[in-house]
PDB file of C-alpha atoms in Angstrom:
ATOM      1  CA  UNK A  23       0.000   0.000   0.000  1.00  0.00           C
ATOM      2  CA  UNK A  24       2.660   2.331   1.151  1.00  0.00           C
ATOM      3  CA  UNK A  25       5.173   1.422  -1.234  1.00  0.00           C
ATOM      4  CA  UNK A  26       8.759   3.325  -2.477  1.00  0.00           C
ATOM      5  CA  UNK A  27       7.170   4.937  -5.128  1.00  0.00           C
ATOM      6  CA  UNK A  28       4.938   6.701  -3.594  1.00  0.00           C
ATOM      7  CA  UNK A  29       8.098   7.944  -1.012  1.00  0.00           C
ATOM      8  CA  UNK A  30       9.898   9.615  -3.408  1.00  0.00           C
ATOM      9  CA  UNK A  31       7.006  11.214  -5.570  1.00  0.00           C
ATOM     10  CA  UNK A  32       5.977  12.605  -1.940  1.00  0.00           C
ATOM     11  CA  UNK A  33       9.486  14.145  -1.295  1.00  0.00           C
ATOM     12  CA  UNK A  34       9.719  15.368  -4.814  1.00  0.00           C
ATOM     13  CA  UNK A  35       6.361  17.408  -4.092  1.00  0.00           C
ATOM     14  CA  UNK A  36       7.400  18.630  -0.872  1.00  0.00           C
ATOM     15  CA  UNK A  37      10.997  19.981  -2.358  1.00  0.00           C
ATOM     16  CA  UNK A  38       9.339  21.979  -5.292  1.00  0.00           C
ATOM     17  CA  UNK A  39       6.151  22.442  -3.094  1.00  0.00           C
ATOM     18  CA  UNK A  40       6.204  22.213   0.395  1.00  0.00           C
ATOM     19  CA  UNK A  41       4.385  20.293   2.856  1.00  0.00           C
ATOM     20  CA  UNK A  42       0.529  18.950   2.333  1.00  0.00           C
ATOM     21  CA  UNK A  43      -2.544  21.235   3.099  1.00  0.00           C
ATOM     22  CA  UNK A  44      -3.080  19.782   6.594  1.00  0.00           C
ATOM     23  CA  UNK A  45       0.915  18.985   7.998  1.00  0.00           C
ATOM     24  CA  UNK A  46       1.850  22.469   7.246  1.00  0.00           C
ATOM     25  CA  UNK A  47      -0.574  24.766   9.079  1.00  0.00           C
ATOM     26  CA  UNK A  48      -0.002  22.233  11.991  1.00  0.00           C
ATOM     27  CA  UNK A  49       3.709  22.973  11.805  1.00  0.00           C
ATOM     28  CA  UNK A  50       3.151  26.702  11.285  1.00  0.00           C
ATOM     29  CA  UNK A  51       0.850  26.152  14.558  1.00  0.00           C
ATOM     30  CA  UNK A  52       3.687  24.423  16.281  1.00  0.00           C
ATOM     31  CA  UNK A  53       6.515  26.436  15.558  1.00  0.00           C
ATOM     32  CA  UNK A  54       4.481  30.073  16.530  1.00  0.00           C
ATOM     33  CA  UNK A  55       4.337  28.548  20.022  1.00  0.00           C
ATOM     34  CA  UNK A  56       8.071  28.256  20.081  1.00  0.00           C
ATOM     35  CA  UNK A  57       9.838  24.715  19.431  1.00  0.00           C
ATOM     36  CA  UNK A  58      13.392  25.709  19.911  1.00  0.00           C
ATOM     37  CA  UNK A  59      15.294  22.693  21.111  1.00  0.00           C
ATOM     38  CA  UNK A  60      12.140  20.859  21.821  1.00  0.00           C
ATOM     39  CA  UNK A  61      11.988  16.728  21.621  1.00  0.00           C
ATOM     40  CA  UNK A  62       9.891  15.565  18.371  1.00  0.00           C
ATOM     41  CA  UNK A  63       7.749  12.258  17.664  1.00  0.00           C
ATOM     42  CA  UNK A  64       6.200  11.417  14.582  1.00  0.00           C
ATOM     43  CA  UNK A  65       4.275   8.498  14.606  1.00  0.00           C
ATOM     44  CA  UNK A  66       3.364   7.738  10.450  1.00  0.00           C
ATOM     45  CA  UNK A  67       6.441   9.693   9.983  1.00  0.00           C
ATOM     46  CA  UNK A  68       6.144   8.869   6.225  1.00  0.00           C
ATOM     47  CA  UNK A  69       8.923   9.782   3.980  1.00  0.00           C
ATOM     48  CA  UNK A  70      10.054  12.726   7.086  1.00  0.00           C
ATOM     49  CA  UNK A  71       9.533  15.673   5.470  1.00  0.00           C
ATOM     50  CA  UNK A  72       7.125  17.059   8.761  1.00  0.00           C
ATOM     51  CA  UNK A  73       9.383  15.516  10.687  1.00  0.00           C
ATOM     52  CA  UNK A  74      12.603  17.856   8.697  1.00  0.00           C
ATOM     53  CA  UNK A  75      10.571  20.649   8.610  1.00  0.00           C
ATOM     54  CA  UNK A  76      10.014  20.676  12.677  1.00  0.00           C
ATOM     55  CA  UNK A  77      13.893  20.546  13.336  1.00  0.00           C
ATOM     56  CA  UNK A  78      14.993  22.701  10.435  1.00  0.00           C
ATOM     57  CA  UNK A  79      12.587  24.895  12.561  1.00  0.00           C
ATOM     58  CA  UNK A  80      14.266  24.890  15.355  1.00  0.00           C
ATOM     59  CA  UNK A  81      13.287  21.303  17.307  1.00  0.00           C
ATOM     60  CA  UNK A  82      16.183  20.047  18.994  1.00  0.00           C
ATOM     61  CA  UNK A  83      15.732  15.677  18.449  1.00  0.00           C
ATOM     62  CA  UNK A  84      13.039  13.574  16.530  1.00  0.00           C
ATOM     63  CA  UNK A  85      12.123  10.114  16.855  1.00  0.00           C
ATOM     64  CA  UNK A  86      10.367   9.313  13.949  1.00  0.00           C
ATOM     65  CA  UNK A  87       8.185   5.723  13.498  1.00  0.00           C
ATOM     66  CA  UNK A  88       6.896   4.609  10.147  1.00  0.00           C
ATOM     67  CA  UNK A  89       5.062   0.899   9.779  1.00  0.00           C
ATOM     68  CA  UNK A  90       6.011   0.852   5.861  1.00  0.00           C
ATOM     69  CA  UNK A  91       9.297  -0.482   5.367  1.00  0.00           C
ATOM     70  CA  UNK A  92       9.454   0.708   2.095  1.00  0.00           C
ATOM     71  CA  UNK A  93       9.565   4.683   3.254  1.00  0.00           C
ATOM     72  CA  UNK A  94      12.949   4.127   5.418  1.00  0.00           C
ATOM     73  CA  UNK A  95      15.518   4.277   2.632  1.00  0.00           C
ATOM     74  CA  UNK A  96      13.365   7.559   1.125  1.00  0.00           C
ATOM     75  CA  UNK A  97      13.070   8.946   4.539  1.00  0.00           C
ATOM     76  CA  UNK A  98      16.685   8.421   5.101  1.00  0.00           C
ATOM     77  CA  UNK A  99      17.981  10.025   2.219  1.00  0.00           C
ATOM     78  CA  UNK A 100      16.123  13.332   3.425  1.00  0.00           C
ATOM     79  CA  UNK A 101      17.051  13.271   6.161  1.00  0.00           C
ATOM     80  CA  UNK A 102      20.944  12.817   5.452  1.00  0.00           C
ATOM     81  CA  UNK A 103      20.075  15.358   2.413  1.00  0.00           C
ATOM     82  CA  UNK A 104      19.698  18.040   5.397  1.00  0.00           C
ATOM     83  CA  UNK A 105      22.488  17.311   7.369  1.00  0.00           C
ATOM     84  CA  UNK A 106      20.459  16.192  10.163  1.00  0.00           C
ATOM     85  CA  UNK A 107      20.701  12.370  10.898  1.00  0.00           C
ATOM     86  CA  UNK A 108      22.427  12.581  14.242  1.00  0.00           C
ATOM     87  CA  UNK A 109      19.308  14.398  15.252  1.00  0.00           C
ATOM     88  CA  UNK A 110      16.478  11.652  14.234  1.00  0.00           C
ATOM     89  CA  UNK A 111      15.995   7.931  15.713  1.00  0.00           C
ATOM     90  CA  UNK A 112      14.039   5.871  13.017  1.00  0.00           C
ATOM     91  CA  UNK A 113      11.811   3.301  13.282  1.00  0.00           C
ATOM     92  CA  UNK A 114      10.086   0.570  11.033  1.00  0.00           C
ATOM     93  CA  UNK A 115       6.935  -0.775  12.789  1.00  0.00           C
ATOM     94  CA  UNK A 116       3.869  -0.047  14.206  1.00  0.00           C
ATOM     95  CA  UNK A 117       4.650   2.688  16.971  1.00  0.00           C
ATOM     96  CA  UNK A 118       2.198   0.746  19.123  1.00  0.00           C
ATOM     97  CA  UNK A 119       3.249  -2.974  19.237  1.00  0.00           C
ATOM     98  CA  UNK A 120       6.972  -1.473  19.531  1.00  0.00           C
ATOM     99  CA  UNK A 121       5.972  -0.230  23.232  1.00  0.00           C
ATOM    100  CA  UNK A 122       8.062   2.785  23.307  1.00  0.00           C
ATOM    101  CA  UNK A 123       6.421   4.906  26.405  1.00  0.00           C
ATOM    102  CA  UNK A 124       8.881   7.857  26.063  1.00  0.00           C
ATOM    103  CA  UNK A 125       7.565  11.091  26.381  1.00  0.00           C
ATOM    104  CA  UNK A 126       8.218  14.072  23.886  1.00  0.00           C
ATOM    105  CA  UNK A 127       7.600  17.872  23.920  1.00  0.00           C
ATOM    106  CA  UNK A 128       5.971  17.958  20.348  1.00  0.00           C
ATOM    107  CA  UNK A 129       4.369  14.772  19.019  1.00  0.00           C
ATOM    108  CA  UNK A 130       3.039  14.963  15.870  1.00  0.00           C
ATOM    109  CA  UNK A 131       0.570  12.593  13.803  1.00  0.00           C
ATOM    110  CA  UNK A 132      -0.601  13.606  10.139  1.00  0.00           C
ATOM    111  CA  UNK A 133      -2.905  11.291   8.138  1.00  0.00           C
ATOM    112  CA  UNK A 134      -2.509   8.585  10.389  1.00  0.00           C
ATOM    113  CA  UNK A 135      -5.151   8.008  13.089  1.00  0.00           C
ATOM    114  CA  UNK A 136      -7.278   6.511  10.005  1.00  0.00           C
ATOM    115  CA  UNK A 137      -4.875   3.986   9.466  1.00  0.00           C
ATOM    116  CA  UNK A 138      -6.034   2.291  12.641  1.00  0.00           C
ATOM    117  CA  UNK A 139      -9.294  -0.120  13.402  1.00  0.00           C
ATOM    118  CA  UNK A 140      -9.563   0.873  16.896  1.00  0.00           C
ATOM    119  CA  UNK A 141      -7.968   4.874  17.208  1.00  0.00           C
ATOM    120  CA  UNK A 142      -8.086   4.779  20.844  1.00  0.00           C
ATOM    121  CA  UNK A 143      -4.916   3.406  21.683  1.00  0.00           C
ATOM    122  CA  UNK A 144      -2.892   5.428  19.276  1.00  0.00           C
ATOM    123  CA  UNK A 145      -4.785   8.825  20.295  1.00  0.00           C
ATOM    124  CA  UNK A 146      -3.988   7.685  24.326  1.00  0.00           C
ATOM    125  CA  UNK A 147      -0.698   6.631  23.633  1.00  0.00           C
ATOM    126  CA  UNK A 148       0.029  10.073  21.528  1.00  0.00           C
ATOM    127  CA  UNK A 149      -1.916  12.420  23.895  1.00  0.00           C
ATOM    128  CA  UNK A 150      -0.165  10.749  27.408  1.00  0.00           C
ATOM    129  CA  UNK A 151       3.376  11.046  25.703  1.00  0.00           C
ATOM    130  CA  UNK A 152       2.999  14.597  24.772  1.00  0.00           C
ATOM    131  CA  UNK A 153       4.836  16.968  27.156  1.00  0.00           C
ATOM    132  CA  UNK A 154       4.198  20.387  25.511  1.00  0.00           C
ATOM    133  CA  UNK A 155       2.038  20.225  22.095  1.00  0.00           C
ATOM    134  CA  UNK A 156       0.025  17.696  20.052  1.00  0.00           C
ATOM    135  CA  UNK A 157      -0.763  18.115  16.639  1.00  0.00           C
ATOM    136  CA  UNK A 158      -3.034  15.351  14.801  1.00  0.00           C
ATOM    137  CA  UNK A 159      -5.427  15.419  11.847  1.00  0.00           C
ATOM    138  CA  UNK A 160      -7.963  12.714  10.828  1.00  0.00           C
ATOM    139  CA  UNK A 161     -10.567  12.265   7.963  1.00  0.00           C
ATOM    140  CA  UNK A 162     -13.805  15.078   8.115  1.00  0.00           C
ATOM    141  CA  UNK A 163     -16.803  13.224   9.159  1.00  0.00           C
ATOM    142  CA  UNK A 164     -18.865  13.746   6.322  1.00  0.00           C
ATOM    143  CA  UNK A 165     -21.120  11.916   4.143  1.00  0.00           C
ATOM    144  CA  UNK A 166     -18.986  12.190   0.817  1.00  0.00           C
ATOM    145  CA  UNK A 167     -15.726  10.975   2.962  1.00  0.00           C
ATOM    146  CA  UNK A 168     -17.514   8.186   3.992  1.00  0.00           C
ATOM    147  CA  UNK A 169     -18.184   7.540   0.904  1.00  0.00           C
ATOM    148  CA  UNK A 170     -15.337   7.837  -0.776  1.00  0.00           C
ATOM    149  CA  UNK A 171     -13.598   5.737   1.898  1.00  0.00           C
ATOM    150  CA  UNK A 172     -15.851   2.773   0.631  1.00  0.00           C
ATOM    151  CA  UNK A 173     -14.838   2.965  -2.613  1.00  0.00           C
ATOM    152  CA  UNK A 174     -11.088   2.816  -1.810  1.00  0.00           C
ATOM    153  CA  UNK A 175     -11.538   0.290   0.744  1.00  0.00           C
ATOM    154  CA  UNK A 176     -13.761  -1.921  -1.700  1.00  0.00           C
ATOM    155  CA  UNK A 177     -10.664  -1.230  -4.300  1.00  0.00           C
ATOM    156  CA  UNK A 178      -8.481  -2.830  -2.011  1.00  0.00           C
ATOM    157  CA  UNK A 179     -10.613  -5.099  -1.076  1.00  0.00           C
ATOM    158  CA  UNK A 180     -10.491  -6.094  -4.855  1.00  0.00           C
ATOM    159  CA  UNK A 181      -6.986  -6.243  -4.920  1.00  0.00           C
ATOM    160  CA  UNK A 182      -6.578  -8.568  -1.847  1.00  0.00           C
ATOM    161  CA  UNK A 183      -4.985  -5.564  -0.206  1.00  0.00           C
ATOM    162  CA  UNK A 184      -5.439  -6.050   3.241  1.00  0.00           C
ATOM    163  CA  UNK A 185      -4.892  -1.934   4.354  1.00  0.00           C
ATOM    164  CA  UNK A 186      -8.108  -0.205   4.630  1.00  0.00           C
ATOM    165  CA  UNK A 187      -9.341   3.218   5.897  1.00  0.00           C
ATOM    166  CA  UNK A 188     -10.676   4.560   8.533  1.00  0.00           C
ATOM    167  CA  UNK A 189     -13.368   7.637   9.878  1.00  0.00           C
ATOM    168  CA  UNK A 190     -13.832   7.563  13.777  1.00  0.00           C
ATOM    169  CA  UNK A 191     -16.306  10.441  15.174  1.00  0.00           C
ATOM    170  CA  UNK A 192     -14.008  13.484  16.096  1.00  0.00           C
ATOM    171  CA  UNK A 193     -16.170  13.979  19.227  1.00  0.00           C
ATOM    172  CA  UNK A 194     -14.420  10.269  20.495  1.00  0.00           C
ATOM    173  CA  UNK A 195     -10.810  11.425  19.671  1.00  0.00           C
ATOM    174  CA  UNK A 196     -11.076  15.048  21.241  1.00  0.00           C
ATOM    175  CA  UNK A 197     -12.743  13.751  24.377  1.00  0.00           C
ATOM    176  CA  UNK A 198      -9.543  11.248  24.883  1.00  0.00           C
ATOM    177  CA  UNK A 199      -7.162  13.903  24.104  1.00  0.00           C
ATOM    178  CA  UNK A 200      -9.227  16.276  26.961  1.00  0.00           C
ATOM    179  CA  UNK A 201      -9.084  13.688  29.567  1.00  0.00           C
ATOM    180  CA  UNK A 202      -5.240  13.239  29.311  1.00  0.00           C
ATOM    181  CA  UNK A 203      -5.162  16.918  30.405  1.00  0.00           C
ATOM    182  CA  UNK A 204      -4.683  18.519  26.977  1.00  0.00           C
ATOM    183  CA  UNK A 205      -6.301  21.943  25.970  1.00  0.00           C
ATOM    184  CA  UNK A 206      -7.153  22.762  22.316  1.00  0.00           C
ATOM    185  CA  UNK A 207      -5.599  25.431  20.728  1.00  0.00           C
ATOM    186  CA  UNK A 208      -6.001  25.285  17.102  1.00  0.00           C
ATOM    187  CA  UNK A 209      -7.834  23.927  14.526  1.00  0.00           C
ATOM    188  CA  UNK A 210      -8.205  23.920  10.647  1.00  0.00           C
ATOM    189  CA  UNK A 211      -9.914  21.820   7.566  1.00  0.00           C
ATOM    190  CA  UNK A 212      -8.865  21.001   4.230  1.00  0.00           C
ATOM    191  CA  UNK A 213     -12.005  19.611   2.009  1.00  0.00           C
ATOM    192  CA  UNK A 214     -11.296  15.953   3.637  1.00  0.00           C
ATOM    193  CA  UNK A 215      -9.120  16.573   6.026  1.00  0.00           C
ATOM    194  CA  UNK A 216      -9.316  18.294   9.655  1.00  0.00           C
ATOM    195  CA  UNK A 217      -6.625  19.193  12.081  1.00  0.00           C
ATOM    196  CA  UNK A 218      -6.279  20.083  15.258  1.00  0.00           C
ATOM    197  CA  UNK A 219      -3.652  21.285  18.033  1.00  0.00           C
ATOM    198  CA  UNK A 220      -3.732  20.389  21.902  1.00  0.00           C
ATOM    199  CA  UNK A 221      -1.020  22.185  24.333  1.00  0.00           C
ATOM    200  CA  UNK A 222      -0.699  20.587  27.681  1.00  0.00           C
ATOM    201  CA  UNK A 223      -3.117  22.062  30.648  1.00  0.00           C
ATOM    202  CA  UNK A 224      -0.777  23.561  33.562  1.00  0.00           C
TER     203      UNK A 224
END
């Protein structure tokens, strides 16, 4: 699903474009709260150009995790490309079954809480690790999203692909994200996409 391909057409956008509609508000969000020398993880880290962006910007350390295998030799070429991989501890795997419990000042998840069956251990596990700021964005619960989620999960369900998408009612993941003392501070929407920033509650 998440294949090399699709790596390296996504850095080639980002180098002559920038980042997507909904990771670079969230960054701009990040960074005008003040990230100097602050501890990153990106969970979905993708081919790391969020996760570049945030320490060209002045974050001090990233951990990045990405389940697609196929996006750490992409990822890892940007990253060297900016002089920056004694700042970043990669991953392959799912961030959850890994079990890493370390806490980080910005953590940062783009397009990836619909990846997940159940979101409410990833949007736990994110919001209880975050020591400053948590920035997230998930799928717009509307009609024609839902719809359109069908239709790609019955294509893959055609291919024998066993990946499929995700919407989970943004009421759920904000009340999880409340209750592990979080405070929302921002918030935006792209036609399918909204996204959101919590700051941690004194």
């Amino acid at each position: 699903m998440f294949n090399a391909e699709q790596a390296a057409r996504a850095v080639r956008r980002f180098e002559s474009k920038g980042l997507d509609g909904t990771a670079q508000p969230m960054v701009d969000e990040l960074r005008s709260r003040g990230i100097d020398g602050a501890t990153l993880l990106e969970v979905g880290a993708g081919s790391a150009t969020a996760l570049v962006t945030l320490l060209e910007g002045g974050a001090g350390r990233a951990v990045g995790y990405d389940i697609s295998p196929s996006y750490e030799k992409v990822a890892g070429a940007l990253i060297a490309g900016r002089g920056l991989t004694d700042r970043v501890e990669w991953h392959t795997g799912d961030y959850l079954a890994a079990g890493d419990t370390r806490g980080a000042d910005l953590v940062f998840l783009n397009r990836v809480v619909c990846c997940y069956p159940d979101m409410a251990p990833l949007v736990d596990a994110a919001a209880t690790r975050t020591r400053s700021l948590l920035a997230l964005s998930y799928p717009r619960d509307r009609w024609f999203i839902r719809l359109g989620i069908r239709m790609i999960n019955g294509f893959l369900r055609l291919r024998r692909v066993t990946f499929r998408v995700f919407v989970h009612e943004p009421a759920a993941i904000d009340a999880r994200i409340a209750a592990a003392g979080l405070a929302e501070v921002a918030s935006g929407s792209t036609a399918a996409w909204h996204w959101k920033v919590w700051e941690r509650v004194a």
